[in-house]
mmCIF file of C-alpha atoms in Angstrom:
data_model
loop_
_atom_site.group_PDB
_atom_site.id
_atom_site.type_symbol
_atom_site.label_atom_id
_atom_site.label_comp_id
_atom_site.label_asym_id
_atom_site.label_seq_id
_atom_site.Cartn_x
_atom_site.Cartn_y
_atom_site.Cartn_z
ATOM 1 C CA MET A 37 168.450 5.857 62.981
ATOM 2 C CA SER A 38 166.433 4.301 65.977
ATOM 3 C CA CYS A 39 162.969 4.589 66.142
ATOM 4 C CA ASP A 40 160.622 5.034 69.228
ATOM 5 C CA LEU A 41 158.084 2.150 70.222
ATOM 6 C CA THR A 42 157.086 3.429 73.438
ATOM 7 C CA ASP A 43 153.257 3.286 72.749
ATOM 8 C CA PRO A 44 151.794 0.877 75.493
ATOM 9 C CA ALA A 45 148.870 0.383 73.036
ATOM 10 C CA ILE A 46 151.070 -1.324 70.799
ATOM 11 C CA LEU A 47 152.405 -4.130 73.752
ATOM 12 C CA GLU A 48 148.537 -4.500 74.806
ATOM 13 C CA ALA A 49 147.410 -5.590 71.288
ATOM 14 C CA TYR A 50 150.756 -7.797 70.701
ATOM 15 C CA GLN A 51 149.811 -9.782 74.155
ATOM 16 C CA ASP A 52 146.338 -9.717 72.938
ATOM 17 C CA ILE A 53 147.421 -11.615 69.644
ATOM 18 C CA ILE A 54 150.160 -13.951 70.756
ATOM 19 C CA SER A 55 147.438 -14.922 73.968
ATOM 20 C CA GLY A 56 144.973 -16.214 72.080
ATOM 21 C CA THR A 57 142.040 -13.773 72.377
ATOM 22 C CA PRO A 58 140.179 -12.617 69.507
ATOM 23 C CA THR A 59 142.148 -10.048 68.460
ATOM 24 C CA ASN A 60 144.807 -11.797 66.076
ATOM 25 C CA TRP A 61 146.080 -8.649 63.386
ATOM 26 C CA LEU A 62 147.496 -5.219 64.326
ATOM 27 C CA ILE A 63 149.278 -2.437 61.811
ATOM 28 C CA LEU A 64 151.723 -0.186 62.876
ATOM 29 C CA GLY A 65 152.845 3.240 61.446
ATOM 30 C CA TYR A 66 154.236 6.368 61.847
ATOM 31 C CA HIS A 67 151.182 8.650 61.709
ATOM 32 C CA ASP A 68 153.472 11.673 59.655
ATOM 33 C CA THR A 69 156.439 11.465 62.290
ATOM 34 C CA ARG A 70 159.716 10.810 61.514
ATOM 35 C CA ASP A 71 160.840 7.840 63.967
ATOM 36 C CA LYS A 72 157.833 7.712 66.600
ATOM 37 C CA ILE A 73 156.291 4.372 65.144
ATOM 38 C CA SER A 74 152.680 3.629 67.232
ATOM 39 C CA LEU A 75 149.670 1.104 66.995
ATOM 40 C CA TYR A 76 147.008 2.267 63.954
ATOM 41 C CA SER A 77 144.300 -0.469 64.222
ATOM 42 C CA ARG A 78 143.844 -3.959 65.417
ATOM 43 C CA GLY A 79 141.255 -6.608 64.421
ATOM 44 C CA THR A 80 139.670 -10.124 64.450
ATOM 45 C CA GLY A 81 139.542 -10.952 60.782
ATOM 46 C CA GLY A 82 142.480 -12.432 60.188
ATOM 47 C CA ILE A 83 144.797 -11.812 57.002
ATOM 48 C CA ASP A 84 142.329 -10.346 54.905
ATOM 49 C CA GLU A 85 141.166 -7.513 56.870
ATOM 50 C CA LEU A 86 145.182 -6.683 57.626
ATOM 51 C CA THR A 87 145.403 -6.327 54.126
ATOM 52 C CA SER A 88 142.400 -4.483 53.756
ATOM 53 C CA ASN A 89 143.607 -1.700 56.306
ATOM 54 C CA LEU A 90 146.907 -1.399 54.606
ATOM 55 C CA LYS A 91 147.847 2.155 52.934
ATOM 56 C CA GLU A 92 150.181 3.820 50.696
ATOM 57 C CA GLU A 93 153.206 4.383 52.890
ATOM 58 C CA VAL A 94 155.570 2.346 55.428
ATOM 59 C CA LEU A 95 153.668 0.107 57.547
ATOM 60 C CA TYR A 96 154.112 -2.548 60.303
ATOM 61 C CA GLY A 97 151.730 -5.893 60.602
ATOM 62 C CA PHE A 98 151.553 -8.495 63.104
ATOM 63 C CA VAL A 99 149.275 -11.613 62.444
ATOM 64 C CA ARG A 100 147.598 -15.010 64.221
ATOM 65 C CA ILE A 101 147.559 -17.956 61.576
ATOM 66 C CA GLU A 102 146.283 -20.958 63.882
ATOM 67 C CA ASP A 103 149.450 -21.090 66.035
ATOM 68 C CA ARG A 104 151.976 -19.523 63.909
ATOM 69 C CA PHE A 105 152.866 -15.719 63.824
ATOM 70 C CA ALA A 106 153.794 -13.443 60.367
ATOM 71 C CA LEU A 107 155.429 -10.210 61.051
ATOM 72 C CA LEU A 108 154.909 -8.191 57.854
ATOM 73 C CA ALA A 109 156.717 -4.611 56.745
ATOM 74 C CA TYR A 110 154.545 -3.726 54.271
ATOM 75 C CA VAL A 111 156.970 -0.034 51.895
ATOM 76 C CA SER A 112 154.723 0.781 49.291
ATOM 77 C CA GLU A 113 156.113 1.890 46.012
ATOM 78 C CA GLN A 114 155.227 5.377 46.119
ATOM 79 C CA VAL A 115 157.565 5.630 49.194
ATOM 80 C CA SER A 116 160.918 7.559 48.660
ATOM 81 C CA GLY A 117 164.343 6.356 48.998
ATOM 82 C CA LEU A 118 165.067 7.768 52.604
ATOM 83 C CA ARG A 119 162.134 6.207 54.124
ATOM 84 C CA ARG A 120 162.458 2.843 52.728
ATOM 85 C CA ALA A 121 166.037 2.839 53.535
ATOM 86 C CA ARG A 122 164.846 4.033 57.207
ATOM 87 C CA ALA A 123 162.330 1.245 57.179
ATOM 88 C CA LEU A 124 164.670 -1.688 56.815
ATOM 89 C CA VAL A 125 166.552 -0.239 59.616
ATOM 90 C CA HIS A 126 162.975 0.243 61.607
ATOM 91 C CA GLY A 127 161.912 -3.226 60.963
ATOM 92 C CA LYS A 128 164.665 -4.976 62.835
ATOM 93 C CA ALA A 129 163.784 -3.317 65.735
ATOM 94 C CA VAL A 130 159.868 -3.855 65.219
ATOM 95 C CA GLY A 131 161.003 -7.347 64.835
ATOM 96 C CA ALA A 132 163.164 -7.507 68.217
ATOM 97 C CA LEU A 133 159.809 -6.490 69.779
ATOM 98 C CA PHE A 134 157.689 -9.255 68.432
ATOM 99 C CA LYS A 135 159.782 -11.741 69.083
ATOM 100 C CA ALA A 136 156.832 -14.397 68.876
ATOM 101 C CA SER A 137 156.948 -14.057 64.870
ATOM 102 C CA ASN A 138 157.647 -17.210 63.256
ATOM 103 C CA VAL A 139 158.665 -15.676 59.927
ATOM 104 C CA GLN A 140 159.186 -11.875 58.676
ATOM 105 C CA ILE A 141 157.806 -10.974 55.578
ATOM 106 C CA ASN A 142 159.397 -8.090 53.520
ATOM 107 C CA THR A 143 157.199 -6.946 50.396
ATOM 108 C CA SER A 144 155.807 -3.884 48.359
ATOM 109 C CA SER A 145 152.945 -5.702 46.876
ATOM 110 C CA LEU A 146 149.849 -6.693 48.470
ATOM 111 C CA ALA A 147 149.756 -9.716 46.355
ATOM 112 C CA GLU A 148 152.355 -11.127 48.412
ATOM 113 C CA LEU A 149 150.163 -10.781 51.112
ATOM 114 C CA THR A 150 147.407 -13.464 50.504
ATOM 115 C CA GLU A 151 146.201 -15.970 53.175
ATOM 116 C CA GLU A 152 147.387 -18.674 51.003
ATOM 117 C CA ARG A 153 151.028 -17.498 50.736
ATOM 118 C CA VAL A 154 151.325 -16.278 54.231
ATOM 119 C CA ARG A 155 150.120 -19.782 55.428
ATOM 120 C CA THR A 156 152.990 -21.773 53.159
ATOM 121 C CA ARG A 157 155.726 -19.239 54.378
ATOM 122 C CA LEU A 158 154.473 -20.344 57.718
ATOM 123 C CA GLY A 159 154.768 -23.930 56.950
ATOM 124 C CA LEU A 160 151.076 -24.454 57.434
ATOM 125 C CA ILE A 161 150.331 -25.859 54.214
ATOM 126 C CA GLU A 162 152.925 -27.140 51.530
ATOM 127 C CA GLY A 163 153.437 -24.413 48.795
ATOM 128 C CA PRO A 164 155.848 -24.298 45.543
ATOM 129 C CA PRO A 165 159.454 -24.574 45.857
ATOM 130 C CA THR A 166 161.402 -21.509 46.952
ATOM 131 C CA PRO A 167 163.957 -20.213 44.574
ATOM 132 C CA GLU A 168 166.920 -21.578 46.661
ATOM 133 C CA ALA A 169 165.084 -25.124 46.697
ATOM 134 C CA SER A 170 164.134 -25.422 42.898
ATOM 135 C CA SER A 171 167.849 -24.665 41.802
ATOM 136 C CA PRO A 172 169.207 -27.783 40.295
ATOM 137 C CA VAL A 173 171.224 -29.736 42.682
ATOM 138 C CA MET A 174 174.473 -31.254 41.315
ATOM 139 C CA PRO A 175 175.698 -34.579 41.927
ATOM 140 C CA SER A 176 178.331 -34.618 44.144
ATOM 141 C CA THR A 177 181.745 -36.063 42.918
ATOM 142 C CA PRO A 178 183.417 -39.012 44.651
ATOM 143 C CA VAL A 179 186.162 -38.337 47.230
ATOM 144 C CA GLY A 180 189.446 -40.762 47.241
ATOM 145 C CA PRO A 181 191.268 -41.512 50.050
ATOM 146 C CA THR A 182 193.723 -38.705 49.714
ATOM 147 C CA GLY A 183 191.111 -35.946 49.186
ATOM 148 C CA SER A 184 191.587 -35.682 45.374
ATOM 149 C CA PRO A 185 188.364 -36.340 43.209
ATOM 150 C CA VAL A 186 187.898 -39.440 41.686
ATOM 151 C CA PRO A 187 186.499 -39.273 37.879
ATOM 152 C CA ALA A 188 183.713 -40.658 37.001
ATOM 153 C CA PRO A 189 183.612 -44.293 35.289
ATOM 154 C CA ARG A 190 183.556 -43.865 31.688
ATOM 155 C CA PRO A 191 180.749 -45.462 30.072
ATOM 156 C CA ALA A 192 181.299 -49.306 28.249
ATOM 157 C CA THR A 193 181.899 -49.398 24.517
ATOM 158 C CA PRO A 194 179.598 -52.247 23.154
ATOM 159 C CA VAL A 195 181.138 -54.608 21.605
ATOM 160 C CA SER A 196 180.216 -56.581 18.290
ATOM 161 C CA PRO A 197 180.031 -60.726 18.735
ATOM 162 C CA ALA A 198 182.023 -61.198 15.894
ATOM 163 C CA HIS A 199 184.901 -59.688 17.329
ATOM 164 C CA VAL A 200 185.048 -61.631 21.107
ATOM 165 C CA ALA A 201 187.399 -64.291 20.796
ATOM 166 C CA PRO A 202 185.882 -67.623 21.680
ATOM 167 C CA ALA A 203 187.000 -68.596 25.738
ATOM 168 C CA PRO A 204 188.960 -71.512 26.232
ATOM 169 C CA SER A 205 187.223 -74.396 27.584
ATOM 170 C CA SER A 206 189.726 -74.684 30.427
ATOM 171 C CA PRO A 207 187.845 -73.399 33.575
ATOM 172 C CA ALA A 208 190.959 -71.153 34.547
ATOM 173 C CA PHE A 209 190.184 -68.750 31.560
ATOM 174 C CA ALA A 210 186.453 -68.529 32.327
ATOM 175 C CA PRO A 211 185.672 -64.693 32.589
ATOM 176 C CA ALA A 212 185.041 -62.680 35.809
ATOM 177 C CA PRO A 213 181.507 -61.697 36.672
ATOM 178 C CA VAL A 214 181.183 -58.672 35.675
ATOM 179 C CA ALA A 215 179.345 -56.497 38.477
ATOM 180 C CA ALA A 216 175.834 -54.701 37.549
ATOM 181 C CA PRO A 217 176.286 -50.904 37.524
ATOM 182 C CA VAL A 218 174.660 -49.147 40.270
ATOM 183 C CA ALA A 219 171.990 -46.618 39.787
ATOM 184 C CA ALA A 220 172.503 -43.373 41.979
ATOM 185 C CA ALA A 221 169.354 -42.911 44.575
ATOM 186 C CA PRO A 222 166.955 -40.405 43.609
ATOM 187 C CA ILE A 223 167.001 -36.939 45.301
ATOM 188 C CA ALA A 224 163.837 -36.311 47.323
ATOM 189 C CA ILE A 225 162.889 -32.978 46.248
ATOM 190 C CA ASP A 226 159.805 -32.512 48.247
ATOM 191 C CA THR A 227 161.940 -33.597 50.816
ATOM 192 C CA LEU A 228 165.282 -31.575 50.548
ATOM 193 C CA VAL A 229 162.285 -28.064 49.819
ATOM 194 C CA GLN A 230 160.441 -29.215 53.177
ATOM 195 C CA SER A 231 164.022 -29.438 55.005
ATOM 196 C CA VAL A 232 165.074 -25.750 53.452
ATOM 197 C CA SER A 233 162.188 -24.382 54.585
ATOM 198 C CA GLU A 234 162.200 -25.573 58.402
ATOM 199 C CA VAL A 235 165.588 -24.328 59.068
ATOM 200 C CA PRO A 236 165.503 -21.610 60.981
ATOM 201 C CA SER A 237 166.389 -18.202 59.773
ATOM 202 C CA SER A 238 169.750 -16.596 61.159
ATOM 203 C CA PRO A 239 170.819 -13.007 61.109
ATOM 204 C CA SER A 240 174.473 -14.146 59.360
ATOM 205 C CA PRO A 241 174.409 -14.490 55.209
ATOM 206 C CA ILE A 242 173.518 -17.916 54.495
ATOM 207 C CA ARG A 243 175.836 -19.151 51.541
ATOM 208 C CA THR A 244 175.136 -21.653 48.809
ATOM 209 C CA GLY A 245 177.165 -23.469 46.042
ATOM 210 C CA SER A 246 180.954 -23.493 45.447
ATOM 211 C CA PRO A 247 182.554 -21.092 47.748
ATOM 212 C CA ARG A 248 184.721 -20.869 44.189
ATOM 213 C CA SER A 249 182.072 -19.611 42.252
ATOM 214 C CA GLY A 250 181.494 -16.053 44.067
ATOM 215 C CA LEU A 251 177.519 -16.916 44.010
ATOM 216 C CA SER A 252 175.271 -15.390 46.282
ATOM 217 C CA THR A 253 171.665 -16.370 47.529
ATOM 218 C CA PRO A 254 168.989 -13.089 47.649
ATOM 219 C CA ARG A 255 169.481 -13.115 51.600
ATOM 220 C CA THR A 256 173.465 -12.067 51.010
ATOM 221 C CA GLU A 257 172.737 -9.165 48.594
ATOM 222 C CA ARG A 258 169.432 -8.365 51.428
ATOM 223 C CA GLN A 259 172.093 -8.256 53.764
ATOM 224 C CA LEU A 260 173.980 -5.652 52.114
ATOM 225 C CA GLU A 261 171.002 -3.692 50.744
ATOM 226 C CA ILE A 262 170.426 -3.294 54.523
ATOM 227 C CA GLU A 263 174.211 -2.372 55.579
ATOM 228 C CA ALA A 264 173.716 0.119 52.282
ATOM 229 C CA ALA A 265 170.767 1.434 53.763
ATOM 230 C CA GLU A 266 171.956 1.871 57.201
ATOM 231 C CA ARG A 267 175.120 3.595 55.947
ATOM 232 C CA LYS A 268 172.817 6.357 54.026
ATOM 233 C CA VAL A 269 170.993 6.633 57.021
ATOM 234 C CA ARG A 270 173.643 7.389 59.217
ATOM 235 C CA GLU A 271 175.078 9.877 56.457
ATOM 236 C CA GLU A 272 171.961 11.674 56.320
ATOM 237 C CA MET A 273 171.624 12.122 59.837
ATOM 238 C CA GLU A 274 175.183 13.276 60.194
ATOM 239 C CA ARG A 275 174.419 16.007 57.562
ATOM 240 C CA GLN A 276 171.302 17.055 59.288
ATOM 241 C CA ARG A 277 173.374 17.260 62.419
ATOM 242 C CA ARG A 278 176.142 19.509 60.938
ATOM 243 C CA ALA A 279 173.677 21.455 59.406
ATOM 244 C CA GLU A 280 171.343 21.947 63.005
ATOM 245 C CA ALA A 281 175.042 22.682 64.848
ATOM 246 C CA ALA A 282 175.847 25.215 62.190
ATOM 247 C CA LYS A 283 172.578 26.723 62.422
ATOM 248 C CA ARG A 284 172.873 26.928 66.195
ATOM 249 C CA GLN A 285 175.695 28.716 65.504
ATOM 250 C CA ARG A 286 174.969 30.938 63.146
ATOM 251 C CA GLU A 287 172.007 32.231 65.689
ATOM 252 C CA THR A 288 174.236 32.553 68.252
ATOM 253 C CA GLU A 289 176.464 34.776 66.894
ATOM 254 C CA GLU A 290 173.394 36.643 65.521
ATOM 255 C CA ARG A 291 171.770 36.684 68.813
ATOM 256 C CA GLU A 292 175.389 37.748 70.656
ATOM 257 C CA ALA A 293 175.692 40.548 67.688
ATOM 258 C CA ARG A 294 172.145 41.786 68.607
ATOM 259 C CA GLU A 295 172.944 41.619 72.165
ATOM 260 C CA GLN A 296 176.594 43.650 72.078
ATOM 261 C CA GLU A 297 174.746 46.074 69.694
ATOM 262 C CA LEU A 298 171.484 46.737 72.314
ATOM 263 C CA PHE A 299 174.321 47.225 74.943
ATOM 264 C CA ALA A 300 176.134 49.724 73.233
ATOM 265 C CA GLN A 301 172.849 51.522 71.789
ATOM 266 C CA LYS A 302 171.934 51.443 75.986
ATOM 267 C CA GLN A 303 174.927 52.635 77.094
ATOM 268 C CA ALA A 304 175.167 55.802 74.727
ATOM 269 C CA LEU A 305 171.620 56.465 75.733
ATOM 270 C CA GLU A 306 172.226 56.019 79.248
ATOM 271 C CA LEU A 307 175.830 58.746 78.206
ATOM 272 C CA GLU A 308 173.556 61.402 76.740
ATOM 273 C CA ARG A 309 170.702 61.268 79.239
ATOM 274 C CA LYS A 310 173.494 61.555 82.020
ATOM 275 C CA ARG A 311 174.849 64.825 79.797
ATOM 276 C CA LYS A 312 171.677 66.124 79.617
ATOM 277 C CA GLU A 313 170.786 65.815 83.104
ATOM 278 C CA GLU A 314 174.160 67.502 84.019
ATOM 279 C CA SER A 315 173.451 70.234 81.606
ATOM 280 C CA ASP A 316 170.108 70.697 82.688
ATOM 281 C CA ARG A 317 171.563 71.010 86.053
ATOM 282 C CA ILE A 318 173.929 73.535 85.586
ATOM 283 C CA ALA A 319 171.807 75.967 83.470
ATOM 284 C CA ARG A 320 168.947 75.810 86.181
ATOM 285 C CA GLU A 321 171.596 76.602 89.110
ATOM 286 C CA ALA A 322 173.028 79.647 86.759
ATOM 287 C CA MET A 323 169.213 80.744 86.217
ATOM 288 C CA LYS A 324 167.979 80.659 89.933
ATOM 289 C CA LYS A 325 171.085 82.780 90.905
ATOM 290 C CA GLN A 326 169.646 84.781 88.234
ATOM 291 C CA LEU A 327 166.521 84.490 89.800
ATOM 292 C CA ILE A 328 167.560 85.397 93.647
ATOM 293 C CA GLU A 329 169.958 88.416 92.347
ATOM 294 C CA MET A 330 166.525 89.797 90.435
ATOM 295 C CA GLU A 331 164.572 89.539 93.367
ATOM 296 C CA ARG A 332 166.996 91.159 95.544
ATOM 297 C CA LEU A 333 167.343 93.901 93.098
ATOM 298 C CA ARG A 334 163.655 94.523 92.390
ATOM 299 C CA GLY A 335 162.014 93.148 95.279
ATOM 300 C CA SER A 336 159.564 90.831 92.925
ATOM 301 C CA GLY A 337 160.258 87.121 91.982
ATOM 302 C CA LEU A 338 159.730 85.414 88.685
ATOM 303 C CA SER A 339 156.404 86.038 86.855
ATOM 304 C CA GLY A 340 154.767 84.640 83.720
ATOM 305 C CA TYR A 341 152.342 81.815 82.072
ATOM 306 C CA LEU A 342 152.482 78.029 82.673
ATOM 307 C CA THR A 343 149.591 75.406 82.005
ATOM 308 C CA ILE A 344 148.931 73.121 84.582
ATOM 309 C CA GLN A 345 146.908 70.019 85.482
ATOM 310 C CA VAL A 346 146.708 69.368 89.043
ATOM 311 C CA ALA A 347 146.860 66.180 90.700
ATOM 312 C CA GLY A 348 143.421 64.102 90.136
ATOM 313 C CA SER A 349 142.295 66.716 87.499
ATOM 314 C CA PRO A 350 141.787 65.509 83.932
ATOM 315 C CA PHE A 351 141.813 69.378 82.512
ATOM 316 C CA TRP A 352 144.492 71.658 81.620
ATOM 317 C CA LYS A 353 144.357 75.254 82.694
ATOM 318 C CA ARG A 354 146.764 78.517 81.705
ATOM 319 C CA ARG A 355 147.572 80.301 84.643
ATOM 320 C CA PHE A 356 149.963 83.483 85.332
ATOM 321 C CA TYR A 357 151.847 82.474 88.014
ATOM 322 C CA VAL A 358 154.173 84.331 90.848
ATOM 323 C CA MET A 359 156.996 83.162 92.658
ATOM 324 C CA GLN A 360 157.336 85.181 95.897
ATOM 325 C CA GLY A 361 159.616 83.525 98.927
ATOM 326 C CA GLN A 362 158.324 79.191 99.153
ATOM 327 C CA THR A 363 154.679 80.167 97.606
ATOM 328 C CA VAL A 364 153.802 79.827 93.647
ATOM 329 C CA SER A 365 150.736 81.899 93.408
ATOM 330 C CA LEU A 366 148.731 80.859 90.912
ATOM 331 C CA TYR A 367 146.168 84.163 88.743
ATOM 332 C CA ARG A 368 143.632 83.377 85.881
ATOM 333 C CA ASP A 369 145.515 86.094 83.932
ATOM 334 C CA GLU A 370 148.162 88.703 84.686
ATOM 335 C CA ILE A 371 145.888 91.501 86.065
ATOM 336 C CA GLY A 372 144.088 89.360 88.716
ATOM 337 C CA ARG A 373 143.922 90.532 91.840
ATOM 338 C CA ALA A 374 142.881 87.244 93.733
ATOM 339 C CA PRO A 375 145.296 84.235 93.349
ATOM 340 C CA ILE A 376 142.864 81.176 92.593
ATOM 341 C CA MET A 377 145.216 78.923 94.037
ATOM 342 C CA ASP A 378 148.483 78.750 96.243
ATOM 343 C CA LEU A 379 151.417 76.284 95.749
ATOM 344 C CA ARG A 380 153.217 75.764 99.273
ATOM 345 C CA VAL A 381 156.612 74.834 97.544
ATOM 346 C CA GLY A 382 159.393 75.370 100.426
ATOM 347 C CA GLY A 383 160.532 71.992 101.441
ATOM 348 C CA GLN A 384 157.761 70.316 99.939
ATOM 349 C CA VAL A 385 159.069 68.977 96.505
ATOM 350 C CA VAL A 386 160.479 65.758 96.369
ATOM 351 C CA HIS A 387 161.612 65.755 92.838
ATOM 352 C CA ILE A 388 161.404 67.624 88.941
ATOM 353 C CA ALA A 389 161.340 65.718 86.039
ATOM 354 C CA ASP A 390 160.713 66.142 82.524
ATOM 355 C CA ALA A 391 157.331 64.896 81.566
ATOM 356 C CA SER A 392 157.615 65.023 77.518
ATOM 357 C CA LEU A 393 157.139 61.219 77.323
ATOM 358 C CA ASP A 394 153.903 60.756 79.993
ATOM 359 C CA VAL A 395 151.578 63.407 78.610
ATOM 360 C CA LEU A 396 153.459 64.205 75.334
ATOM 361 C CA ILE A 397 153.440 67.859 75.361
ATOM 362 C CA PRO A 398 156.496 69.422 74.392
ATOM 363 C CA ASN A 399 158.221 71.951 77.296
ATOM 364 C CA SER A 400 156.366 69.568 79.894
ATOM 365 C CA PHE A 401 157.693 68.995 83.042
ATOM 366 C CA ARG A 402 156.373 66.841 86.436
ATOM 367 C CA ILE A 403 156.623 68.020 90.299
ATOM 368 C CA ASP A 404 156.233 65.642 92.991
ATOM 369 C CA PHE A 405 155.416 66.521 96.399
ATOM 370 C CA LYS A 406 155.855 64.733 99.745
ATOM 371 C CA ASN A 407 152.263 64.562 100.195
ATOM 372 C CA GLY A 408 151.732 62.207 97.452
ATOM 373 C CA ASP A 409 149.806 64.731 94.612
ATOM 374 C CA SER A 410 151.710 65.508 91.455
ATOM 375 C CA HIS A 411 151.454 68.260 89.201
ATOM 376 C CA PHE A 412 151.824 68.754 85.247
ATOM 377 C CA PHE A 413 152.987 72.185 83.745
ATOM 378 C CA PHE A 414 153.869 73.000 80.303
ATOM 379 C CA SER A 415 155.451 75.897 79.210
ATOM 380 C CA ASP A 416 155.552 78.223 75.365
ATOM 381 C CA SER A 417 158.985 77.421 75.375
ATOM 382 C CA THR A 418 162.080 75.648 76.049
ATOM 383 C CA LYS A 419 163.493 79.110 78.053
ATOM 384 C CA ASP A 420 160.446 79.380 80.063
ATOM 385 C CA LYS A 421 160.402 76.114 81.055
ATOM 386 C CA GLU A 422 163.657 75.922 82.443
ATOM 387 C CA MET A 423 163.349 79.357 84.128
ATOM 388 C CA ALA A 424 159.678 77.834 86.012
ATOM 389 C CA ILE A 425 161.637 74.865 86.699
ATOM 390 C CA ALA A 426 164.585 77.319 88.473
ATOM 391 C CA GLY A 427 162.229 78.852 90.368
ATOM 392 C CA PHE A 428 160.377 76.083 91.603
ATOM 393 C CA MET A 429 163.927 74.702 92.835
ATOM 394 C CA LYS A 430 164.780 78.336 94.174
ATOM 395 C CA CYS A 431 161.324 78.260 96.418
ATOM 396 C CA ASN A 432 161.837 74.907 97.179
ATOM 397 C CA GLU A 433 165.071 75.692 99.008
ATOM 398 C CA SER A 434 164.044 79.043 100.748
ATOM 399 C CA ALA A 435 162.554 76.403 103.217
#
């Protein structure tokens, strides 16, 4: 419900106006925000220039005319009911900031903001009576000593001279002199209007007429309207607060559900990876034992085809390999007599890992050596891949 009036340009323009500089008006607005009020414009052309800069929205103005100051709250008829209600509340905050104002004018019509009307409201010129002052003034009823009203005297009934008895000649029967009726002093309406207009405004509602009549002045109705607007704004803010709290709660629950789902998926993937690694390890150990037994019986090592990308080369080469002892010899083909390359594997292998995600080739693997080189291989089938990895492991452990 509160508004933001921290724009330093507002106080600067306000001080220029009340200190008597050429600047004599300013306009404040929201700039498409909800609660932040900032300086729209300022000038030296008085109330006429101020009104020419008003737009069809909620705006607040402050103007100096001679040595008097007027605070204006302009709410266009095109503004929605909620923003109109919020403007009533924020107008109090603006009025509290502009303490030098002598009168506050709330209007939705530019016709109410002519210089003559504003001067009249400021008391600089005598204008037509206000609705409060132009209401008929009833003469007061005389009150007796006990506090009860004294009835007004009835008008005397004229008596014809023929019915009047002749007065006796004796002085004792001389009629007493009749006092002439006293005319009531006329009430000076202009004086009353001026005194009413000079009464300072008070935040408390002012009631006129008899307390038993139940009638209220427009000021009391205005106060009720402000209270209803404040209540409506509070209810709207409470509704928005609850909606935002419910939204945050939903977002928190959805985020926690996603996090739990991702955590469960991550755990499942980790378990699957460990299971596969253990299964591969067991299979490779079995193959390694099988290779050792084959080499013992045949006297020859494991052989077959591998496609290799050696460290530092972008090319893949298909080679025939032969594993004996701690060395893997690579030939151009199976009938080649001299090896193209010998890999000293014994005690030099740091890590052997699957490389399908690295090179995007099925049945591929990577071998990291202690000297920092990493060679990539892939086989024709999964079985050939596992057999080759088992052979590299056997060569490495032969050291």
